Amino acid sequence: MAKDTVQDGLVVSMDYKLTVDGQVLDSSDEAGPLQFLVGYGNIIPGLENEMMGMKIGDSKEVTVQPEDGYGEFDDEAFMEVPRSEFPADMQLEEGLELHVTDQDGNHQAAYVAEFDDKNVKLDFNHPLAGAVLNFHVKVIALREPTAEELDHGHVHEDGHHHH
Ligand code: ZN
């Protein structure tokens, strides 16, 4: 297949705008174009699938339901942790994002749902769980990944290497 459309194994550069309930949450106007390697789970599947076959200059409106986005909101994805397991000088606040490691060594993001002197209730739902996502996307460039990018399964932008 000619490498002039969005397909697995190519790096896409795109302008985007994410709107939820009529509110713009994120856009390339502020962050700059997003680059991602197609086919490696770098963006949510509901958006990636809809972008397949787009050419440079094409734009599209894509609506992504929760199951193809950040998941349904799970009432059970909460956990109570004793306050004593957090550093005593740690400033807790509702909505604070924490990175926790489970017994299997998996890293996960959690958010402080509520807390008192004894317990901290953590919310493991993604902040956009349950949300219908409306994307406006425009493909601005396509390129082959470097061998290292392909090996890692993600883009290294401007030599900036983050893992
Ligand atoms: Zn890497």
JSON list of C-alpha atoms and ligand atoms in Angstrom, two decimals:
[
{"chain": "A", "resi": 1, "resn": "MET", "atom": "CA", "xyz": [0.00, 0.00, 0.00]},
{"chain": "A", "resi": 2, "resn": "ALA", "atom": "CA", "xyz": [1.28, 3.49, -0.81]},
{"chain": "A", "resi": 3, "resn": "LYS", "atom": "CA", "xyz": [2.42, 5.22, 2.35]},
{"chain": "A", "resi": 4, "resn": "ASP", "atom": "CA", "xyz": [0.34, 8.34, 1.79]},
{"chain": "A", "resi": 5, "resn": "THR", "atom": "CA", "xyz": [-2.54, 7.47, 4.08]},
{"chain": "A", "resi": 6, "resn": "VAL", "atom": "CA", "xyz": [-2.87, 6.87, 7.82]},
{"chain": "A", "resi": 7, "resn": "GLN", "atom": "CA", "xyz": [-1.95, 3.20, 8.37]},
{"chain": "A", "resi": 8, "resn": "ASP", "atom": "CA", "xyz": [-0.20, 0.91, 10.85]},
{"chain": "A", "resi": 9, "resn": "GLY", "atom": "CA", "xyz": [3.52, 1.60, 11.23]},
{"chain": "A", "resi": 10, "resn": "LEU", "atom": "CA", "xyz": [3.51, 5.26, 10.12]},
{"chain": "A", "resi": 11, "resn": "VAL", "atom": "CA", "xyz": [3.91, 8.38, 12.26]},
{"chain": "A", "resi": 12, "resn": "VAL", "atom": "CA", "xyz": [0.98, 10.79, 11.96]},
{"chain": "A", "resi": 13, "resn": "SER", "atom": "CA", "xyz": [1.20, 14.47, 12.80]},
{"chain": "A", "resi": 14, "resn": "MET", "atom": "CA", "xyz": [-2.20, 15.98, 13.44]},
{"chain": "A", "resi": 15, "resn": "ASP", "atom": "CA", "xyz": [-4.01, 19.05, 14.58]},
{"chain": "A", "resi": 16, "resn": "TYR", "atom": "CA", "xyz": [-6.82, 18.18, 16.96]},
{"chain": "A", "resi": 17, "resn": "LYS", "atom": "CA", "xyz": [-9.48, 19.56, 19.21]},
{"chain": "A", "resi": 18, "resn": "LEU", "atom": "CA", "xyz": [-11.20, 17.55, 21.92]},
{"chain": "A", "resi": 19, "resn": "THR", "atom": "CA", "xyz": [-14.66, 18.69, 23.00]},
{"chain": "A", "resi": 20, "resn": "VAL", "atom": "CA", "xyz": [-16.75, 17.10, 25.76]},
{"chain": "A", "resi": 21, "resn": "ASP", "atom": "CA", "xyz": [-20.27, 18.39, 26.48]},
{"chain": "A", "resi": 22, "resn": "GLY", "atom": "CA", "xyz": [-19.56, 21.45, 24.34]},
{"chain": "A", "resi": 23, "resn": "GLN", "atom": "CA", "xyz": [-16.42, 22.36, 26.26]},
{"chain": "A", "resi": 24, "resn": "VAL", "atom": "CA", "xyz": [-12.98, 22.32, 24.60]},
{"chain": "A", "resi": 25, "resn": "LEU", "atom": "CA", "xyz": [-10.73, 20.28, 26.89]},
{"chain": "A", "resi": 26, "resn": "ASP", "atom": "CA", "xyz": [-7.61, 19.99, 24.80]},
{"chain": "A", "resi": 27, "resn": "SER", "atom": "CA", "xyz": [-6.35, 21.21, 21.45]},
{"chain": "A", "resi": 28, "resn": "SER", "atom": "CA", "xyz": [-3.25, 21.53, 19.33]},
{"chain": "A", "resi": 29, "resn": "ASP", "atom": "CA", "xyz": [-3.71, 25.32, 19.42]},
{"chain": "A", "resi": 30, "resn": "GLU", "atom": "CA", "xyz": [-2.11, 25.18, 22.86]},
{"chain": "A", "resi": 31, "resn": "ALA", "atom": "CA", "xyz": [-0.08, 21.98, 22.82]},
{"chain": "A", "resi": 32, "resn": "GLY", "atom": "CA", "xyz": [1.04, 21.98, 19.18]},
{"chain": "A", "resi": 33, "resn": "PRO", "atom": "CA", "xyz": [0.39, 19.16, 16.72]},
{"chain": "A", "resi": 34, "resn": "LEU", "atom": "CA", "xyz": [0.27, 15.65, 18.17]},
{"chain": "A", "resi": 35, "resn": "GLN", "atom": "CA", "xyz": [2.52, 12.99, 16.69]},
{"chain": "A", "resi": 36, "resn": "PHE", "atom": "CA", "xyz": [1.82, 9.33, 17.21]},
{"chain": "A", "resi": 37, "resn": "LEU", "atom": "CA", "xyz": [2.89, 5.98, 15.80]},
{"chain": "A", "resi": 38, "resn": "VAL", "atom": "CA", "xyz": [-0.15, 4.17, 14.39]},
{"chain": "A", "resi": 39, "resn": "GLY", "atom": "CA", "xyz": [-0.98, 0.62, 15.51]},
{"chain": "A", "resi": 40, "resn": "TYR", "atom": "CA", "xyz": [0.74, 0.61, 18.89]},
{"chain": "A", "resi": 41, "resn": "GLY", "atom": "CA", "xyz": [-2.04, 1.72, 21.20]},
{"chain": "A", "resi": 42, "resn": "ASN", "atom": "CA", "xyz": [-0.64, 5.24, 21.54]},
{"chain": "A", "resi": 43, "resn": "ILE", "atom": "CA", "xyz": [-4.04, 6.90, 21.23]},
{"chain": "A", "resi": 44, "resn": "ILE", "atom": "CA", "xyz": [-7.51, 5.66, 22.11]},
{"chain": "A", "resi": 45, "resn": "PRO", "atom": "CA", "xyz": [-8.71, 2.95, 19.70]},
{"chain": "A", "resi": 46, "resn": "GLY", "atom": "CA", "xyz": [-11.98, 4.70, 18.83]},
{"chain": "A", "resi": 47, "resn": "LEU", "atom": "CA", "xyz": [-10.07, 7.63, 17.35]},
{"chain": "A", "resi": 48, "resn": "GLU", "atom": "CA", "xyz": [-7.26, 5.67, 15.73]},
{"chain": "A", "resi": 49, "resn": "ASN", "atom": "CA", "xyz": [-9.68, 3.34, 13.92]},
{"chain": "A", "resi": 50, "resn": "GLU", "atom": "CA", "xyz": [-11.60, 6.27, 12.44]},
{"chain": "A", "resi": 51, "resn": "MET", "atom": "CA", "xyz": [-8.41, 7.93, 11.18]},
{"chain": "A", "resi": 52, "resn": "MET", "atom": "CA", "xyz": [-7.23, 4.94, 9.13]},
{"chain": "A", "resi": 53, "resn": "GLY", "atom": "CA", "xyz": [-7.00, 5.81, 5.43]},
{"chain": "A", "resi": 54, "resn": "MET", "atom": "CA", "xyz": [-7.02, 9.61, 5.91]},
{"chain": "A", "resi": 55, "resn": "LYS", "atom": "CA", "xyz": [-4.66, 11.58, 3.66]},
{"chain": "A", "resi": 56, "resn": "ILE", "atom": "CA", "xyz": [-2.54, 14.64, 4.43]},
{"chain": "A", "resi": 57, "resn": "GLY", "atom": "CA", "xyz": [-4.88, 17.63, 4.56]},
{"chain": "A", "resi": 58, "resn": "ASP", "atom": "CA", "xyz": [-7.98, 15.55, 5.35]},
{"chain": "A", "resi": 59, "resn": "SER", "atom": "CA", "xyz": [-9.99, 16.56, 8.38]},
{"chain": "A", "resi": 60, "resn": "LYS", "atom": "CA", "xyz": [-12.76, 14.73, 10.17]},
{"chain": "A", "resi": 61, "resn": "GLU", "atom": "CA", "xyz": [-15.17, 14.89, 13.08]},
{"chain": "A", "resi": 62, "resn": "VAL", "atom": "CA", "xyz": [-15.00, 11.74, 15.19]},
{"chain": "A", "resi": 63, "resn": "THR", "atom": "CA", "xyz": [-17.35, 10.90, 18.07]},
{"chain": "A", "resi": 64, "resn": "VAL", "atom": "CA", "xyz": [-15.98, 8.27, 20.44]},
{"chain": "A", "resi": 65, "resn": "GLN", "atom": "CA", "xyz": [-18.22, 6.44, 22.88]},
{"chain": "A", "resi": 66, "resn": "PRO", "atom": "CA", "xyz": [-16.81, 5.64, 26.36]},
{"chain": "A", "resi": 67, "resn": "GLU", "atom": "CA", "xyz": [-16.18, 1.98, 25.56]},
{"chain": "A", "resi": 68, "resn": "ASP", "atom": "CA", "xyz": [-13.81, 3.02, 22.74]},
{"chain": "A", "resi": 69, "resn": "GLY", "atom": "CA", "xyz": [-12.39, 5.92, 24.72]},
{"chain": "A", "resi": 70, "resn": "TYR", "atom": "CA", "xyz": [-11.51, 6.06, 28.41]},
{"chain": "A", "resi": 71, "resn": "GLY", "atom": "CA", "xyz": [-13.96, 3.41, 29.55]},
{"chain": "A", "resi": 72, "resn": "GLU", "atom": "CA", "xyz": [-17.26, 3.49, 31.36]},
{"chain": "A", "resi": 73, "resn": "PHE", "atom": "CA", "xyz": [-17.29, 5.02, 34.81]},
{"chain": "A", "resi": 74, "resn": "ASP", "atom": "CA", "xyz": [-16.84, 2.17, 37.31]},
{"chain": "A", "resi": 75, "resn": "ASP", "atom": "CA", "xyz": [-18.54, 2.65, 40.69]},
{"chain": "A", "resi": 76, "resn": "GLU", "atom": "CA", "xyz": [-16.29, -0.05, 42.12]},
{"chain": "A", "resi": 77, "resn": "ALA", "atom": "CA", "xyz": [-12.97, 1.44, 40.99]},
{"chain": "A", "resi": 78, "resn": "PHE", "atom": "CA", "xyz": [-12.41, 3.05, 44.37]},
{"chain": "A", "resi": 79, "resn": "MET", "atom": "CA", "xyz": [-10.10, 2.06, 47.18]},
{"chain": "A", "resi": 80, "resn": "GLU", "atom": "CA", "xyz": [-9.74, 3.24, 50.78]},
{"chain": "A", "resi": 81, "resn": "VAL", "atom": "CA", "xyz": [-6.17, 3.61, 51.96]},
{"chain": "A", "resi": 82, "resn": "PRO", "atom": "CA", "xyz": [-5.14, 4.51, 55.52]},
{"chain": "A", "resi": 83, "resn": "ARG", "atom": "CA", "xyz": [-3.90, 8.11, 55.73]},
{"chain": "A", "resi": 84, "resn": "SER", "atom": "CA", "xyz": [-0.81, 6.73, 57.49]},
{"chain": "A", "resi": 85, "resn": "GLU", "atom": "CA", "xyz": [0.38, 5.15, 54.24]},
{"chain": "A", "resi": 86, "resn": "PHE", "atom": "CA", "xyz": [0.93, 8.62, 52.80]},
{"chain": "A", "resi": 87, "resn": "PRO", "atom": "CA", "xyz": [3.80, 10.87, 53.86]},
{"chain": "A", "resi": 88, "resn": "ALA", "atom": "CA", "xyz": [2.66, 12.90, 56.87]},
{"chain": "A", "resi": 89, "resn": "ASP", "atom": "CA", "xyz": [3.68, 16.17, 55.22]},
{"chain": "A", "resi": 90, "resn": "MET", "atom": "CA", "xyz": [1.90, 15.39, 51.95]},
{"chain": "A", "resi": 91, "resn": "GLN", "atom": "CA", "xyz": [-0.74, 17.98, 51.07]},
{"chain": "A", "resi": 92, "resn": "LEU", "atom": "CA", "xyz": [-3.83, 16.06, 50.01]},
{"chain": "A", "resi": 93, "resn": "GLU", "atom": "CA", "xyz": [-6.61, 17.65, 48.05]},
{"chain": "A", "resi": 94, "resn": "GLU", "atom": "CA", "xyz": [-9.62, 16.33, 46.14]},
{"chain": "A", "resi": 95, "resn": "GLY", "atom": "CA", "xyz": [-8.74, 15.59, 42.53]},
{"chain": "A", "resi": 96, "resn": "LEU", "atom": "CA", "xyz": [-5.02, 15.29, 43.21]},
{"chain": "A", "resi": 97, "resn": "GLU", "atom": "CA", "xyz": [-3.44, 12.80, 40.79]},
{"chain": "A", "resi": 98, "resn": "LEU", "atom": "CA", "xyz": [-1.28, 10.08, 42.32]},
{"chain": "A", "resi": 99, "resn": "HIS", "atom": "CA", "xyz": [0.79, 7.35, 40.74]},
{"chain": "A", "resi": 100, "resn": "VAL", "atom": "CA", "xyz": [0.45, 4.10, 42.58]},
{"chain": "A", "resi": 101, "resn": "THR", "atom": "CA", "xyz": [2.10, 0.73, 42.09]},
{"chain": "A", "resi": 102, "resn": "ASP", "atom": "CA", "xyz": [0.12, -2.43, 42.80]},
{"chain": "A", "resi": 103, "resn": "GLN", "atom": "CA", "xyz": [1.45, -5.75, 44.11]},
{"chain": "A", "resi": 104, "resn": "ASP", "atom": "CA", "xyz": [2.27, -6.85, 40.54]},
{"chain": "A", "resi": 105, "resn": "GLY", "atom": "CA", "xyz": [4.34, -3.74, 39.92]},
{"chain": "A", "resi": 106, "resn": "ASN", "atom": "CA", "xyz": [1.84, -2.15, 37.54]},
{"chain": "A", "resi": 107, "resn": "HIS", "atom": "CA", "xyz": [1.78, 1.64, 37.55]},
{"chain": "A", "resi": 108, "resn": "GLN", "atom": "CA", "xyz": [-1.62, 3.25, 37.67]},
{"chain": "A", "resi": 109, "resn": "ALA", "atom": "CA", "xyz": [-2.97, 6.73, 38.00]},
{"chain": "A", "resi": 110, "resn": "ALA", "atom": "CA", "xyz": [-5.43, 7.40, 40.80]},
{"chain": "A", "resi": 111, "resn": "TYR", "atom": "CA", "xyz": [-7.20, 10.51, 41.98]},
{"chain": "A", "resi": 112, "resn": "VAL", "atom": "CA", "xyz": [-8.03, 11.56, 45.51]},
{"chain": "A", "resi": 113, "resn": "ALA", "atom": "CA", "xyz": [-11.83, 11.36, 45.73]},
{"chain": "A", "resi": 114, "resn": "GLU", "atom": "CA", "xyz": [-12.12, 12.33, 49.40]},
{"chain": "A", "resi": 115, "resn": "PHE", "atom": "CA", "xyz": [-10.08, 12.09, 52.57]},
{"chain": "A", "resi": 116, "resn": "ASP", "atom": "CA", "xyz": [-10.11, 12.69, 56.30]},
{"chain": "A", "resi": 117, "resn": "ASP", "atom": "CA", "xyz": [-7.57, 12.21, 59.08]},
{"chain": "A", "resi": 118, "resn": "LYS", "atom": "CA", "xyz": [-7.88, 8.42, 58.96]},
{"chain": "A", "resi": 119, "resn": "ASN", "atom": "CA", "xyz": [-8.56, 7.40, 55.39]},
{"chain": "A", "resi": 120, "resn": "VAL", "atom": "CA", "xyz": [-7.98, 8.46, 51.81]},
{"chain": "A", "resi": 121, "resn": "LYS", "atom": "CA", "xyz": [-10.45, 7.31, 49.15]},
{"chain": "A", "resi": 122, "resn": "LEU", "atom": "CA", "xyz": [-8.77, 6.84, 45.78]},
{"chain": "A", "resi": 123, "resn": "ASP", "atom": "CA", "xyz": [-10.62, 6.87, 42.44]},
{"chain": "A", "resi": 124, "resn": "PHE", "atom": "CA", "xyz": [-9.05, 4.73, 39.72]},
{"chain": "A", "resi": 125, "resn": "ASN", "atom": "CA", "xyz": [-11.40, 5.92, 36.99]},
{"chain": "A", "resi": 126, "resn": "HIS", "atom": "CA", "xyz": [-9.81, 8.01, 34.25]},
{"chain": "A", "resi": 127, "resn": "PRO", "atom": "CA", "xyz": [-11.03, 11.63, 34.56]},
{"chain": "A", "resi": 128, "resn": "LEU", "atom": "CA", "xyz": [-12.78, 11.17, 31.20]},
{"chain": "A", "resi": 129, "resn": "ALA", "atom": "CA", "xyz": [-14.34, 7.79, 32.03]},
{"chain": "A", "resi": 130, "resn": "GLY", "atom": "CA", "xyz": [-17.97, 7.75, 30.88]},
{"chain": "A", "resi": 131, "resn": "ALA", "atom": "CA", "xyz": [-17.49, 10.78, 28.62]},
{"chain": "A", "resi": 132, "resn": "VAL", "atom": "CA", "xyz": [-18.52, 10.93, 24.97]},
{"chain": "A", "resi": 133, "resn": "LEU", "atom": "CA", "xyz": [-15.49, 12.43, 23.23]},
{"chain": "A", "resi": 134, "resn": "ASN", "atom": "CA", "xyz": [-15.85, 14.69, 20.19]},
{"chain": "A", "resi": 135, "resn": "PHE", "atom": "CA", "xyz": [-12.66, 15.11, 18.20]},
{"chain": "A", "resi": 136, "resn": "HIS", "atom": "CA", "xyz": [-11.93, 17.37, 15.27]},
{"chain": "A", "resi": 137, "resn": "VAL", "atom": "CA", "xyz": [-8.75, 16.06, 13.68]},
{"chain": "A", "resi": 138, "resn": "LYS", "atom": "CA", "xyz": [-6.70, 17.14, 10.67]},
{"chain": "A", "resi": 139, "resn": "VAL", "atom": "CA", "xyz": [-3.78, 15.14, 9.30]},
{"chain": "A", "resi": 140, "resn": "ILE", "atom": "CA", "xyz": [-0.87, 17.51, 8.64]},
{"chain": "A", "resi": 141, "resn": "ALA", "atom": "CA", "xyz": [2.01, 15.10, 7.98]},
{"chain": "A", "resi": 142, "resn": "LEU", "atom": "CA", "xyz": [2.89, 11.43, 7.62]},
{"chain": "A", "resi": 143, "resn": "ARG", "atom": "CA", "xyz": [6.35, 9.91, 7.92]},
{"chain": "A", "resi": 144, "resn": "GLU", "atom": "CA", "xyz": [8.16, 6.65, 8.43]},
{"chain": "A", "resi": 145, "resn": "PRO", "atom": "CA", "xyz": [9.24, 6.07, 12.04]},
{"chain": "A", "resi": 146, "resn": "THR", "atom": "CA", "xyz": [12.93, 5.75, 12.88]},
{"chain": "A", "resi": 147, "resn": "ALA", "atom": "CA", "xyz": [14.14, 2.22, 13.67]},
{"chain": "A", "resi": 148, "resn": "GLU", "atom": "CA", "xyz": [14.32, 3.17, 17.35]},
{"chain": "A", "resi": 149, "resn": "GLU", "atom": "CA", "xyz": [10.77, 4.57, 17.38]},
{"chain": "A", "resi": 150, "resn": "LEU", "atom": "CA", "xyz": [9.50, 1.39, 15.74]},
{"chain": "A", "resi": 151, "resn": "ASP", "atom": "CA", "xyz": [11.42, -0.70, 18.27]},
{"chain": "A", "resi": 152, "resn": "HIS", "atom": "CA", "xyz": [9.94, 1.26, 21.20]},
{"chain": "A", "resi": 153, "resn": "GLY", "atom": "CA", "xyz": [6.45, 1.53, 19.69]},
{"chain": "A", "resi": 154, "resn": "HIS", "atom": "CA", "xyz": [6.21, 5.30, 20.21]},
{"chain": "A", "resi": 155, "resn": "VAL", "atom": "CA", "xyz": [7.42, 8.61, 18.80]},
{"chain": "A", "resi": 156, "resn": "HIS", "atom": "CA", "xyz": [10.55, 10.37, 20.02]},
{"chain": "A", "resi": 157, "resn": "GLU", "atom": "CA", "xyz": [9.78, 14.01, 19.42]},
{"chain": "A", "resi": 158, "resn": "ASP", "atom": "CA", "xyz": [12.69, 16.40, 18.88]},
{"chain": "A", "resi": 159, "resn": "GLY", "atom": "CA", "xyz": [15.06, 13.90, 20.44]},
{"chain": "A", "resi": 160, "resn": "HIS", "atom": "CA", "xyz": [13.05, 14.12, 23.65]},
{"chain": "A", "resi": 161, "resn": "HIS", "atom": "CA", "xyz": [12.96, 10.62, 25.05]},
{"chain": "A", "resi": 162, "resn": "HIS", "atom": "CA", "xyz": [10.30, 9.92, 27.61]},
{"chain": "A", "resi": 163, "resn": "HIS", "atom": "CA", "xyz": [9.27, 6.61, 29.07]},
{"chain": "B", "resi": 1, "resn": "ZN", "atom": "ZN", "xyz": [11.41, 5.28, 23.49]}
]
